[in-house]
Amino acid sequence: MAAQLQTAVTERPLLAAAGALGLIFATIAYQDYRHYVSLGPHGLPPTFWGWYTQLKMTRMSRKDVTVPAPYNIDTVAGPHDKENFLPQDAARALKWRPGNKAPQIPNFVAPQRQTSDIASDEMKQAMYTYLDTLVASHGAVLQTQKSVLEGPVPAVGIKGFASLSDAEKPVVYRSTRGEIIHIHPPDGSTHLIMSLADQKSVIQTGWGRRHRLSGGGRLPWGYTFAYAPRNEMEFEVWKTLVGSAVEFCLANMGTNADGK
């Protein structure tokens, strides 16, 4: 057998080289696929076709997700994108995320997850509870729901968005079908839609980054990935982030917490 293999390589070196490269590629692809599946449920199926679909999305994705503002804001900004909804006073303004080091984020277009600095089960439960409390305080405008983007995970959306007329649907929420926040149970990270001014602050201070599809046509520029809180201090920061997303939503809907 070894002699036959050696003869084949000698007589057909190009074919042998192509076969070896094909085997290497298949091995790398399989390992990448297994890593994709290991990240848990999300908007694409945990199958080869799900993995291949996100691979094709690379063509419309961006790599500058940690650049604070890689755009001309006068060109891309919506009605309230230049406004800050995060606290701006010295005592409450965002400070650098402790450690000055981002968690590990695999390079998939989808799902976007972190594989280090994962939130504890207790922290994730506190996050879910806070979303419920937040929605209860804005019940005329918001609703709790299962994510329409990433499957059965806790989310917040605009109440009755599907029944609104096109004129009543803010452009920034159309691609997410009215969804403004959702939490990823495997790691405790969060996707939320923020004003561009707030998102810039989040990226500059190390609390998150954009999605690779943000600004690429499928998702709005303000679609933001917030890192999972690791302790009570970071949980308080997380609450200000989701609070700013809610205030941004209210501004875009032209209403207040009471829906007036």
C-alpha atoms as an extended CHARMM CRD file, in Angstrom:
* protein
*
       260  EXT
         1         1  MET       CA              0.0000000000        0.0000000000        0.0000000000  PROA      1               0.0000000000
         2         2  ALA       CA              2.8140000000        2.4080000000        0.9220000000  PROA      2               0.0000000000
         3         3  ALA       CA              4.5910000000        1.5890000000       -2.3070000000  PROA      3               0.0000000000
         4         4  GLN       CA              1.4340000000        2.1990000000       -4.3240000000  PROA      4               0.0000000000
         5         5  LEU       CA              0.9070000000        5.5510000000       -2.6000000000  PROA      5               0.0000000000
         6         6  GLN       CA              4.4930000000        6.5520000000       -3.2750000000  PROA      6               0.0000000000
         7         7  THR       CA              4.0990000000        5.5890000000       -6.9240000000  PROA      7               0.0000000000
         8         8  ALA       CA              0.9010000000        7.6380000000       -7.2180000000  PROA      8               0.0000000000
         9         9  VAL       CA              2.5730000000       10.6780000000       -5.6930000000  PROA      9               0.0000000000
        10        10  THR       CA              5.5700000000       10.2860000000       -7.9960000000  PROA      10              0.0000000000
        11        11  GLU       CA              3.5100000000        9.8220000000      -11.1460000000  PROA      11              0.0000000000
        12        12  ARG       CA              0.8200000000       12.4160000000      -10.3800000000  PROA      12              0.0000000000
        13        13  PRO       CA              2.3490000000       15.0350000000       -8.0730000000  PROA      13              0.0000000000
        14        14  LEU       CA             -0.1750000000       17.7660000000       -8.8620000000  PROA      14              0.0000000000
        15        15  LEU       CA             -3.1330000000       15.4950000000       -8.1730000000  PROA      15              0.0000000000
        16        16  ALA       CA             -1.5110000000       14.3070000000       -4.9570000000  PROA      16              0.0000000000
        17        17  ALA       CA             -0.8510000000       17.8860000000       -3.8440000000  PROA      17              0.0000000000
        18        18  ALA       CA             -4.4310000000       18.8820000000       -4.6200000000  PROA      18              0.0000000000
        19        19  GLY       CA             -5.7000000000       15.9400000000       -2.5910000000  PROA      19              0.0000000000
        20        20  ALA       CA             -3.5070000000       16.8720000000        0.3660000000  PROA      20              0.0000000000
        21        21  LEU       CA             -4.6590000000       20.4850000000        0.2510000000  PROA      21              0.0000000000
        22        22  GLY       CA             -8.2670000000       19.3380000000        0.0200000000  PROA      22              0.0000000000
        23        23  LEU       CA             -7.8330000000       17.1700000000        3.0990000000  PROA      23              0.0000000000
        24        24  ILE       CA             -6.2600000000       20.0610000000        5.0230000000  PROA      24              0.0000000000
        25        25  PHE       CA             -9.0880000000       22.4030000000        4.0100000000  PROA      25              0.0000000000
        26        26  ALA       CA            -11.7400000000       19.8400000000        4.9760000000  PROA      26              0.0000000000
        27        27  THR       CA            -10.1200000000       19.3700000000        8.3910000000  PROA      27              0.0000000000
        28        28  ILE       CA             -9.9780000000       23.1120000000        9.0480000000  PROA      28              0.0000000000
        29        29  ALA       CA            -13.5690000000       23.5710000000        7.8580000000  PROA      29              0.0000000000
        30        30  TYR       CA            -14.8090000000       20.7540000000       10.1000000000  PROA      30              0.0000000000
        31        31  GLN       CA            -13.0320000000       22.1870000000       13.1420000000  PROA      31              0.0000000000
        32        32  ASP       CA            -14.5290000000       25.6070000000       12.3780000000  PROA      32              0.0000000000
        33        33  TYR       CA            -17.9810000000       24.0480000000       12.0070000000  PROA      33              0.0000000000
        34        34  ARG       CA            -17.6520000000       22.2780000000       15.3670000000  PROA      34              0.0000000000
        35        35  HSD       CA            -16.6660000000       25.5730000000       17.0040000000  PROA      35              0.0000000000
        36        36  TYR       CA            -19.7120000000       27.2310000000       15.4090000000  PROA      36              0.0000000000
        37        37  VAL       CA            -22.0390000000       24.5650000000       16.8280000000  PROA      37              0.0000000000
        38        38  SER       CA            -20.4450000000       24.7980000000       20.2870000000  PROA      38              0.0000000000
        39        39  LEU       CA            -21.5520000000       28.4250000000       20.6910000000  PROA      39              0.0000000000
        40        40  GLY       CA            -25.1400000000       27.3780000000       21.3320000000  PROA      40              0.0000000000
        41        41  PRO       CA            -28.5020000000       28.2620000000       19.7560000000  PROA      41              0.0000000000
        42        42  HSD       CA            -28.9340000000       31.4440000000       17.7420000000  PROA      42              0.0000000000
        43        43  GLY       CA            -30.6590000000       32.6650000000       14.5920000000  PROA      43              0.0000000000
        44        44  LEU       CA            -29.0950000000       30.0800000000       12.2750000000  PROA      44              0.0000000000
        45        45  PRO       CA            -29.4390000000       26.2890000000       12.5720000000  PROA      45              0.0000000000
        46        46  PRO       CA            -26.6180000000       24.3110000000       14.2550000000  PROA      46              0.0000000000
        47        47  THR       CA            -25.9540000000       22.4300000000       11.0300000000  PROA      47              0.0000000000
        48        48  PHE       CA            -23.4610000000       22.4890000000        8.1780000000  PROA      48              0.0000000000
        49        49  TRP       CA            -25.8440000000       24.7240000000        6.2140000000  PROA      49              0.0000000000
        50        50  GLY       CA            -26.1040000000       27.1410000000        9.1180000000  PROA      50              0.0000000000
        51        51  TRP       CA            -22.3220000000       27.3250000000        9.3030000000  PROA      51              0.0000000000
        52        52  TYR       CA            -22.0840000000       27.7460000000        5.5240000000  PROA      52              0.0000000000
        53        53  THR       CA            -24.7320000000       30.4910000000        5.5570000000  PROA      53              0.0000000000
        54        54  GLN       CA            -22.7960000000       32.5620000000        8.0880000000  PROA      54              0.0000000000
        55        55  LEU       CA            -19.6570000000       31.9440000000        6.0330000000  PROA      55              0.0000000000
        56        56  LYS       CA            -21.3690000000       33.4480000000        2.9810000000  PROA      56              0.0000000000
        57        57  MET       CA            -22.4010000000       36.4480000000        5.1000000000  PROA      57              0.0000000000
        58        58  THR       CA            -18.7190000000       37.3160000000        5.3870000000  PROA      58              0.0000000000
        59        59  ARG       CA            -18.9780000000       38.9910000000        1.9850000000  PROA      59              0.0000000000
        60        60  MET       CA            -21.2750000000       41.6770000000        3.3980000000  PROA      60              0.0000000000
        61        61  SER       CA            -19.6920000000       41.9170000000        6.8520000000  PROA      61              0.0000000000
        62        62  ARG       CA            -17.2180000000       44.3730000000        8.3410000000  PROA      62              0.0000000000
        63        63  LYS       CA            -14.0910000000       43.8280000000       10.4110000000  PROA      63              0.0000000000
        64        64  ASP       CA            -13.8360000000       47.3280000000       11.9160000000  PROA      64              0.0000000000
        65        65  VAL       CA            -16.2310000000       46.4990000000       14.7550000000  PROA      65              0.0000000000
        66        66  THR       CA            -14.0370000000       48.0850000000       17.4400000000  PROA      66              0.0000000000
        67        67  VAL       CA            -13.4200000000       51.3240000000       15.5220000000  PROA      67              0.0000000000
        68        68  PRO       CA            -15.6500000000       53.8590000000       17.3220000000  PROA      68              0.0000000000
        69        69  ALA       CA            -17.1240000000       55.5620000000       14.2360000000  PROA      69              0.0000000000
        70        70  PRO       CA            -15.9900000000       54.2580000000       10.8060000000  PROA      70              0.0000000000
        71        71  TYR       CA            -18.5860000000       56.3190000000        8.9320000000  PROA      71              0.0000000000
        72        72  ASN       CA            -19.6450000000       59.8570000000        8.1060000000  PROA      72              0.0000000000
        73        73  ILE       CA            -22.2630000000       60.4130000000       10.7820000000  PROA      73              0.0000000000
        74        74  ASP       CA            -23.9440000000       63.1610000000        8.7680000000  PROA      74              0.0000000000
        75        75  THR       CA            -24.6040000000       60.5720000000        6.0650000000  PROA      75              0.0000000000
        76        76  VAL       CA            -25.7370000000       57.5990000000        8.1600000000  PROA      76              0.0000000000
        77        77  ALA       CA            -27.3610000000       59.1670000000       11.2400000000  PROA      77              0.0000000000
        78        78  GLY       CA            -31.0580000000       58.8030000000       11.9090000000  PROA      78              0.0000000000
        79        79  PRO       CA            -33.1910000000       61.4170000000       13.7140000000  PROA      79              0.0000000000
        80        80  HSD       CA            -31.7100000000       60.7410000000       17.1860000000  PROA      80              0.0000000000
        81        81  ASP       CA            -28.3710000000       59.0760000000       16.4400000000  PROA      81              0.0000000000
        82        82  LYS       CA            -26.3250000000       62.1290000000       17.4050000000  PROA      82              0.0000000000
        83        83  GLU       CA            -27.9570000000       62.3140000000       20.8400000000  PROA      83              0.0000000000
        84        84  ASN       CA            -26.5310000000       60.8180000000       24.0240000000  PROA      84              0.0000000000
        85        85  PHE       CA            -28.9340000000       58.7740000000       26.1330000000  PROA      85              0.0000000000
        86        86  LEU       CA            -26.2050000000       57.4220000000       28.3930000000  PROA      86              0.0000000000
        87        87  PRO       CA            -25.4490000000       59.5370000000       31.4940000000  PROA      87              0.0000000000
        88        88  GLN       CA            -23.0010000000       62.3370000000       30.6780000000  PROA      88              0.0000000000
        89        89  ASP       CA            -22.2630000000       63.7650000000       34.1250000000  PROA      89              0.0000000000
        90        90  ALA       CA            -18.8060000000       63.0880000000       35.5310000000  PROA      90              0.0000000000
        91        91  ALA       CA            -20.0680000000       60.7680000000       38.2700000000  PROA      91              0.0000000000
        92        92  ARG       CA            -22.0690000000       58.4340000000       36.0020000000  PROA      92              0.0000000000
        93        93  ALA       CA            -20.4200000000       58.7010000000       32.5730000000  PROA      93              0.0000000000
        94        94  LEU       CA            -18.8790000000       55.4850000000       31.2490000000  PROA      94              0.0000000000
        95        95  LYS       CA            -15.4020000000       54.7470000000       32.5270000000  PROA      95              0.0000000000
        96        96  TRP       CA            -12.9640000000       52.2460000000       31.0380000000  PROA      96              0.0000000000
        97        97  ARG       CA            -14.0310000000       48.6320000000       31.4750000000  PROA      97              0.0000000000
        98        98  PRO       CA            -11.7750000000       47.1740000000       34.1900000000  PROA      98              0.0000000000
        99        99  GLY       CA             -8.8160000000       45.2800000000       32.8290000000  PROA      99              0.0000000000
       100       100  ASN       CA             -8.8260000000       47.1910000000       29.5310000000  PROA      100             0.0000000000
       101       101  LYS       CA             -9.0380000000       43.8520000000       27.7280000000  PROA      101             0.0000000000
       102       102  ALA       CA            -11.9610000000       42.6450000000       25.6600000000  PROA      102             0.0000000000
       103       103  PRO       CA            -13.2740000000       39.1100000000       26.1430000000  PROA      103             0.0000000000
       104       104  GLN       CA            -12.4680000000       36.5180000000       23.5140000000  PROA      104             0.0000000000
       105       105  ILE       CA            -14.8760000000       36.8100000000       20.5700000000  PROA      105             0.0000000000
       106       106  PRO       CA            -14.8090000000       34.1350000000       17.8320000000  PROA      106             0.0000000000
       107       107  ASN       CA            -14.6260000000       35.5990000000       14.3430000000  PROA      107             0.0000000000
       108       108  PHE       CA            -17.9570000000       34.2250000000       13.1010000000  PROA      108             0.0000000000
       109       109  VAL       CA            -20.3880000000       36.6410000000       11.4720000000  PROA      109             0.0000000000
       110       110  ALA       CA            -23.0910000000       34.7730000000       13.3750000000  PROA      110             0.0000000000
       111       111  PRO       CA            -23.4030000000       33.9730000000       16.1440000000  PROA      111             0.0000000000
       112       112  GLN       CA            -21.5790000000       36.8030000000       17.8610000000  PROA      112             0.0000000000
       113       113  ARG       CA            -20.6210000000       35.4870000000       21.2890000000  PROA      113             0.0000000000
       114       114  GLN       CA            -17.8660000000       35.7650000000       23.8620000000  PROA      114             0.0000000000
       115       115  THR       CA            -16.0230000000       32.6890000000       25.1000000000  PROA      115             0.0000000000
       116       116  SER       CA            -14.2980000000       34.2630000000       28.1050000000  PROA      116             0.0000000000
       117       117  ASP       CA            -15.5510000000       36.4590000000       30.9700000000  PROA      117             0.0000000000
       118       118  ILE       CA            -18.8860000000       34.6320000000       30.8200000000  PROA      118             0.0000000000
       119       119  ALA       CA            -21.6190000000       35.7990000000       33.1960000000  PROA      119             0.0000000000
       120       120  SER       CA            -22.6170000000       33.5430000000       36.0910000000  PROA      120             0.0000000000
       121       121  ASP       CA            -26.0380000000       31.8990000000       36.1490000000  PROA      121             0.0000000000
       122       122  GLU       CA            -27.0350000000       34.2450000000       38.9860000000  PROA      122             0.0000000000
       123       123  MET       CA            -25.9740000000       37.2610000000       36.9480000000  PROA      123             0.0000000000
       124       124  LYS       CA            -27.9130000000       36.1130000000       33.8980000000  PROA      124             0.0000000000
       125       125  GLN       CA            -31.0330000000       35.6360000000       36.0020000000  PROA      125             0.0000000000
       126       126  ALA       CA            -30.6400000000       39.1640000000       37.3730000000  PROA      126             0.0000000000
       127       127  MET       CA            -30.3550000000       40.4400000000       33.7950000000  PROA      127             0.0000000000
       128       128  TYR       CA            -33.5550000000       38.6710000000       32.7310000000  PROA      128             0.0000000000
       129       129  THR       CA            -35.3710000000       40.0570000000       35.7550000000  PROA      129             0.0000000000
       130       130  TYR       CA            -34.1710000000       43.5680000000       35.0080000000  PROA      130             0.0000000000
       131       131  LEU       CA            -35.4960000000       43.3830000000       31.4550000000  PROA      131             0.0000000000
       132       132  ASP       CA            -38.8960000000       42.3780000000       32.8430000000  PROA      132             0.0000000000
       133       133  THR       CA            -38.7830000000       45.3410000000       35.2360000000  PROA      133             0.0000000000
       134       134  LEU       CA            -37.7550000000       47.6960000000       32.4530000000  PROA      134             0.0000000000
       135       135  VAL       CA            -40.6200000000       46.5900000000       30.2380000000  PROA      135             0.0000000000
       136       136  ALA       CA            -43.1000000000       46.8550000000       33.1160000000  PROA      136             0.0000000000
       137       137  SER       CA            -42.0630000000       50.5060000000       33.4750000000  PROA      137             0.0000000000
       138       138  HSD       CA            -42.6710000000       51.1350000000       29.7660000000  PROA      138             0.0000000000
       139       139  GLY       CA            -45.5770000000       48.7950000000       29.1520000000  PROA      139             0.0000000000
       140       140  ALA       CA            -47.3780000000       51.1290000000       26.7700000000  PROA      140             0.0000000000
       141       141  VAL       CA            -44.4710000000       51.0240000000       24.3270000000  PROA      141             0.0000000000
       142       142  LEU       CA            -42.4360000000       47.8630000000       24.9920000000  PROA      142             0.0000000000
       143       143  GLN       CA            -43.0740000000       44.1530000000       25.3930000000  PROA      143             0.0000000000
       144       144  THR       CA            -41.0630000000       41.1490000000       26.5210000000  PROA      144             0.0000000000
       145       145  GLN       CA            -40.7920000000       38.4840000000       23.8590000000  PROA      145             0.0000000000
       146       146  LYS       CA            -38.6690000000       35.6940000000       22.5140000000  PROA      146             0.0000000000
       147       147  SER       CA            -36.0990000000       37.0410000000       20.1080000000  PROA      147             0.0000000000
       148       148  VAL       CA            -37.1720000000       37.1400000000       16.4680000000  PROA      148             0.0000000000
       149       149  LEU       CA            -33.4960000000       37.3660000000       15.5130000000  PROA      149             0.0000000000
       150       150  GLU       CA            -31.7950000000       34.6550000000       17.5610000000  PROA      150             0.0000000000
       151       151  GLY       CA            -34.4590000000       32.1750000000       18.5110000000  PROA      151             0.0000000000
       152       152  PRO       CA            -35.9830000000       31.5250000000       21.9390000000  PROA      152             0.0000000000
       153       153  VAL       CA            -33.8780000000       33.9050000000       24.0350000000  PROA      153             0.0000000000
       154       154  PRO       CA            -35.1270000000       36.7530000000       26.2840000000  PROA      154             0.0000000000
       155       155  ALA       CA            -35.7820000000       39.9190000000       24.2970000000  PROA      155             0.0000000000
       156       156  VAL       CA            -37.4770000000       43.3120000000       24.3720000000  PROA      156             0.0000000000
       157       157  GLY       CA            -39.3910000000       44.6510000000       21.4030000000  PROA      157             0.0000000000
       158       158  ILE       CA            -41.6650000000       47.5020000000       20.4330000000  PROA      158             0.0000000000
       159       159  LYS       CA            -45.2210000000       46.6250000000       21.4050000000  PROA      159             0.0000000000
       160       160  GLY       CA            -47.3810000000       45.6380000000       18.4410000000  PROA      160             0.0000000000
       161       161  PHE       CA            -44.6520000000       46.5170000000       15.9530000000  PROA      161             0.0000000000
       162       162  ALA       CA            -45.9740000000       44.1830000000       13.2670000000  PROA      162             0.0000000000
       163       163  SER       CA            -49.3480000000       45.9300000000       13.2710000000  PROA      163             0.0000000000
       164       164  LEU       CA            -47.9040000000       49.4340000000       12.8860000000  PROA      164             0.0000000000
       165       165  SER       CA            -48.0670000000       51.1520000000        9.5240000000  PROA      165             0.0000000000
       166       166  ASP       CA            -44.8170000000       51.6190000000        7.6270000000  PROA      166             0.0000000000
       167       167  ALA       CA            -44.8960000000       55.3080000000        8.4870000000  PROA      167             0.0000000000
       168       168  GLU       CA            -45.1280000000       54.4520000000       12.1910000000  PROA      168             0.0000000000
       169       169  LYS       CA            -42.1540000000       52.0730000000       12.1280000000  PROA      169             0.0000000000
       170       170  PRO       CA            -38.8500000000       53.8840000000       12.7290000000  PROA      170             0.0000000000
       171       171  VAL       CA            -36.3850000000       52.9230000000       10.0040000000  PROA      171             0.0000000000
       172       172  VAL       CA            -33.7310000000       51.9040000000       12.5350000000  PROA      172             0.0000000000
       173       173  TYR       CA            -35.9260000000       49.0430000000       13.8390000000  PROA      173             0.0000000000
       174       174  ARG       CA            -37.3140000000       47.6730000000       10.5850000000  PROA      174             0.0000000000
       175       175  SER       CA            -34.5610000000       45.1390000000        9.9140000000  PROA      175             0.0000000000
       176       176  THR       CA            -34.9080000000       43.7600000000       13.4720000000  PROA      176             0.0000000000
       177       177  ARG       CA            -38.7230000000       43.6970000000       13.2420000000  PROA      177             0.0000000000
       178       178  GLY       CA            -39.0620000000       45.9880000000       16.2250000000  PROA      178             0.0000000000
       179       179  GLU       CA            -36.6290000000       44.1370000000       18.4800000000  PROA      179             0.0000000000
       180       180  ILE       CA            -34.3540000000       46.4490000000       20.4680000000  PROA      180             0.0000000000
       181       181  ILE       CA            -32.6040000000       44.1950000000       23.0270000000  PROA      181             0.0000000000
       182       182  HSD       CA            -31.9040000000       40.5060000000       23.5460000000  PROA      182             0.0000000000
       183       183  ILE       CA            -29.6560000000       38.5540000000       25.8970000000  PROA      183             0.0000000000
       184       184  HSD       CA            -27.6140000000       35.4820000000       24.9350000000  PROA      184             0.0000000000
       185       185  PRO       CA            -28.0850000000       32.7990000000       27.6360000000  PROA      185             0.0000000000
       186       186  PRO       CA            -24.8550000000       30.8710000000       26.9070000000  PROA      186             0.0000000000
       187       187  ASP       CA            -22.5910000000       33.7800000000       27.8850000000  PROA      187             0.0000000000
       188       188  GLY       CA            -24.6860000000       36.7000000000       29.1680000000  PROA      188             0.0000000000
       189       189  SER       CA            -23.7100000000       39.0570000000       26.3590000000  PROA      189             0.0000000000
       190       190  THR       CA            -26.3680000000       41.3500000000       24.9070000000  PROA      190             0.0000000000
       191       191  HSD       CA            -27.3390000000       42.7710000000       21.5430000000  PROA      191             0.0000000000
       192       192  LEU       CA            -29.0550000000       46.1390000000       21.6180000000  PROA      192             0.0000000000
       193       193  ILE       CA            -29.7270000000       49.0540000000       19.3010000000  PROA      193             0.0000000000
       194       194  MET       CA            -28.1900000000       52.2950000000       20.5540000000  PROA      194             0.0000000000
       195       195  SER       CA            -27.7880000000       55.7940000000       19.2270000000  PROA      195             0.0000000000
       196       196  LEU       CA            -24.5280000000       56.1660000000       17.3300000000  PROA      196             0.0000000000
       197       197  ALA       CA            -23.3230000000       58.6740000000       19.9180000000  PROA      197             0.0000000000
       198       198  ASP       CA            -23.9020000000       56.1550000000       22.7220000000  PROA      198             0.0000000000
       199       199  GLN       CA            -22.4170000000       53.2750000000       20.7460000000  PROA      199             0.0000000000
       200       200  LYS       CA            -19.2780000000       55.3260000000       20.1340000000  PROA      200             0.0000000000
       201       201  SER       CA            -18.8940000000       55.8360000000       23.8910000000  PROA      201             0.0000000000
       202       202  VAL       CA            -19.3940000000       52.1170000000       24.5460000000  PROA      202             0.0000000000
       203       203  ILE       CA            -16.6740000000       51.1510000000       22.0690000000  PROA      203             0.0000000000
       204       204  GLN       CA            -14.2680000000       53.8650000000       23.2080000000  PROA      204             0.0000000000
       205       205  THR       CA            -14.4840000000       52.7190000000       26.8290000000  PROA      205             0.0000000000
       206       206  GLY       CA            -14.2630000000       49.0060000000       26.0540000000  PROA      206             0.0000000000
       207       207  TRP       CA            -17.7620000000       47.8380000000       27.0350000000  PROA      207             0.0000000000
       208       208  GLY       CA            -18.7010000000       46.4290000000       23.6410000000  PROA      208             0.0000000000
       209       209  ARG       CA            -18.4190000000       46.5100000000       19.8670000000  PROA      209             0.0000000000
       210       210  ARG       CA            -20.6000000000       46.5140000000       16.7780000000  PROA      210             0.0000000000
       211       211  HSD       CA            -21.9300000000       43.4230000000       15.0510000000  PROA      211             0.0000000000
       212       212  ARG       CA            -20.0530000000       42.5080000000       11.8780000000  PROA      212             0.0000000000
       213       213  LEU       CA            -23.2630000000       43.1080000000        9.8960000000  PROA      213             0.0000000000
       214       214  SER       CA            -23.9210000000       46.5140000000       11.4920000000  PROA      214             0.0000000000
       215       215  GLY       CA            -24.0650000000       49.0910000000        8.7320000000  PROA      215             0.0000000000
       216       216  GLY       CA            -23.8210000000       46.4260000000        6.0620000000  PROA      216             0.0000000000
       217       217  GLY       CA            -27.4730000000       46.5610000000        5.0450000000  PROA      217             0.0000000000
       218       218  ARG       CA            -28.8310000000       43.7470000000        7.2040000000  PROA      218             0.0000000000
       219       219  LEU       CA            -28.5100000000       45.5200000000       10.5520000000  PROA      219             0.0000000000
       220       220  PRO       CA            -28.4610000000       49.2040000000       11.5310000000  PROA      220             0.0000000000
       221       221  TRP       CA            -25.1620000000       50.8760000000       12.3950000000  PROA      221             0.0000000000
       222       222  GLY       CA            -26.2770000000       51.1690000000       16.0160000000  PROA      222             0.0000000000
       223       223  TYR       CA            -26.6610000000       47.4090000000       16.4870000000  PROA      223             0.0000000000
       224       224  THR       CA            -24.2690000000       46.8270000000       19.3860000000  PROA      224             0.0000000000
       225       225  PHE       CA            -22.7490000000       43.8340000000       21.1970000000  PROA      225             0.0000000000
       226       226  ALA       CA            -22.4010000000       44.5630000000       24.9290000000  PROA      226             0.0000000000
       227       227  TYR       CA            -20.0640000000       42.3410000000       26.9090000000  PROA      227             0.0000000000
       228       228  ALA       CA            -21.4640000000       40.2330000000       29.7470000000  PROA      228             0.0000000000
       229       229  PRO       CA            -21.2770000000       41.7990000000       33.2230000000  PROA      229             0.0000000000
       230       230  ARG       CA            -18.8480000000       39.9880000000       35.5210000000  PROA      230             0.0000000000
       231       231  ASN       CA            -19.8330000000       41.5640000000       38.8440000000  PROA      231             0.0000000000
       232       232  GLU       CA            -22.3080000000       43.9520000000       40.4630000000  PROA      232             0.0000000000
       233       233  MET       CA            -20.4550000000       47.0620000000       39.3270000000  PROA      233             0.0000000000
       234       234  GLU       CA            -20.5370000000       45.8970000000       35.7220000000  PROA      234             0.0000000000
       235       235  PHE       CA            -24.1810000000       44.9010000000       36.1190000000  PROA      235             0.0000000000
       236       236  GLU       CA            -24.9440000000       48.5390000000       36.9750000000  PROA      236             0.0000000000
       237       237  VAL       CA            -23.1250000000       49.6190000000       33.8200000000  PROA      237             0.0000000000
       238       238  TRP       CA            -25.0750000000       47.0640000000       31.8000000000  PROA      238             0.0000000000
       239       239  LYS       CA            -28.3200000000       48.5000000000       33.1640000000  PROA      239             0.0000000000
       240       240  THR       CA            -27.3380000000       51.9630000000       31.9320000000  PROA      240             0.0000000000
       241       241  LEU       CA            -26.6190000000       50.5170000000       28.4870000000  PROA      241             0.0000000000
       242       242  VAL       CA            -29.9910000000       48.8170000000       28.1160000000  PROA      242             0.0000000000
       243       243  GLY       CA            -31.6480000000       51.8760000000       29.6450000000  PROA      243             0.0000000000
       244       244  SER       CA            -30.0960000000       54.0690000000       26.9730000000  PROA      244             0.0000000000
       245       245  ALA       CA            -31.3700000000       51.6890000000       24.2830000000  PROA      245             0.0000000000
       246       246  VAL       CA            -34.8790000000       52.0650000000       25.7050000000  PROA      246             0.0000000000
       247       247  GLU       CA            -34.6140000000       55.8680000000       25.8170000000  PROA      247             0.0000000000
       248       248  PHE       CA            -33.3470000000       55.8720000000       22.2340000000  PROA      248             0.0000000000
       249       249  CYS       CA            -36.3570000000       53.7650000000       21.2700000000  PROA      249             0.0000000000
       250       250  LEU       CA            -38.8010000000       56.1010000000       23.0060000000  PROA      250             0.0000000000
       251       251  ALA       CA            -37.2580000000       59.0680000000       21.1950000000  PROA      251             0.0000000000
       252       252  ASN       CA            -37.5880000000       57.3150000000       17.8400000000  PROA      252             0.0000000000
       253       253  MET       CA            -41.1770000000       56.3690000000       18.5890000000  PROA      253             0.0000000000
       254       254  GLY       CA            -41.9090000000       59.9780000000       19.5310000000  PROA      254             0.0000000000
       255       255  THR       CA            -43.3280000000       58.9970000000       22.9010000000  PROA      255             0.0000000000
       256       256  ASN       CA            -42.5470000000       58.7110000000       26.5980000000  PROA      256             0.0000000000
       257       257  ALA       CA            -42.7450000000       55.8080000000       29.0180000000  PROA      257             0.0000000000
       258       258  ASP       CA            -46.5390000000       56.1340000000       29.1440000000  PROA      258             0.0000000000
       259       259  GLY       CA            -46.8680000000       55.9580000000       25.3750000000  PROA      259             0.0000000000
       260       260  LYS       CA            -47.9620000000       59.5940000000       25.1030000000  PROA      260             0.0000000000
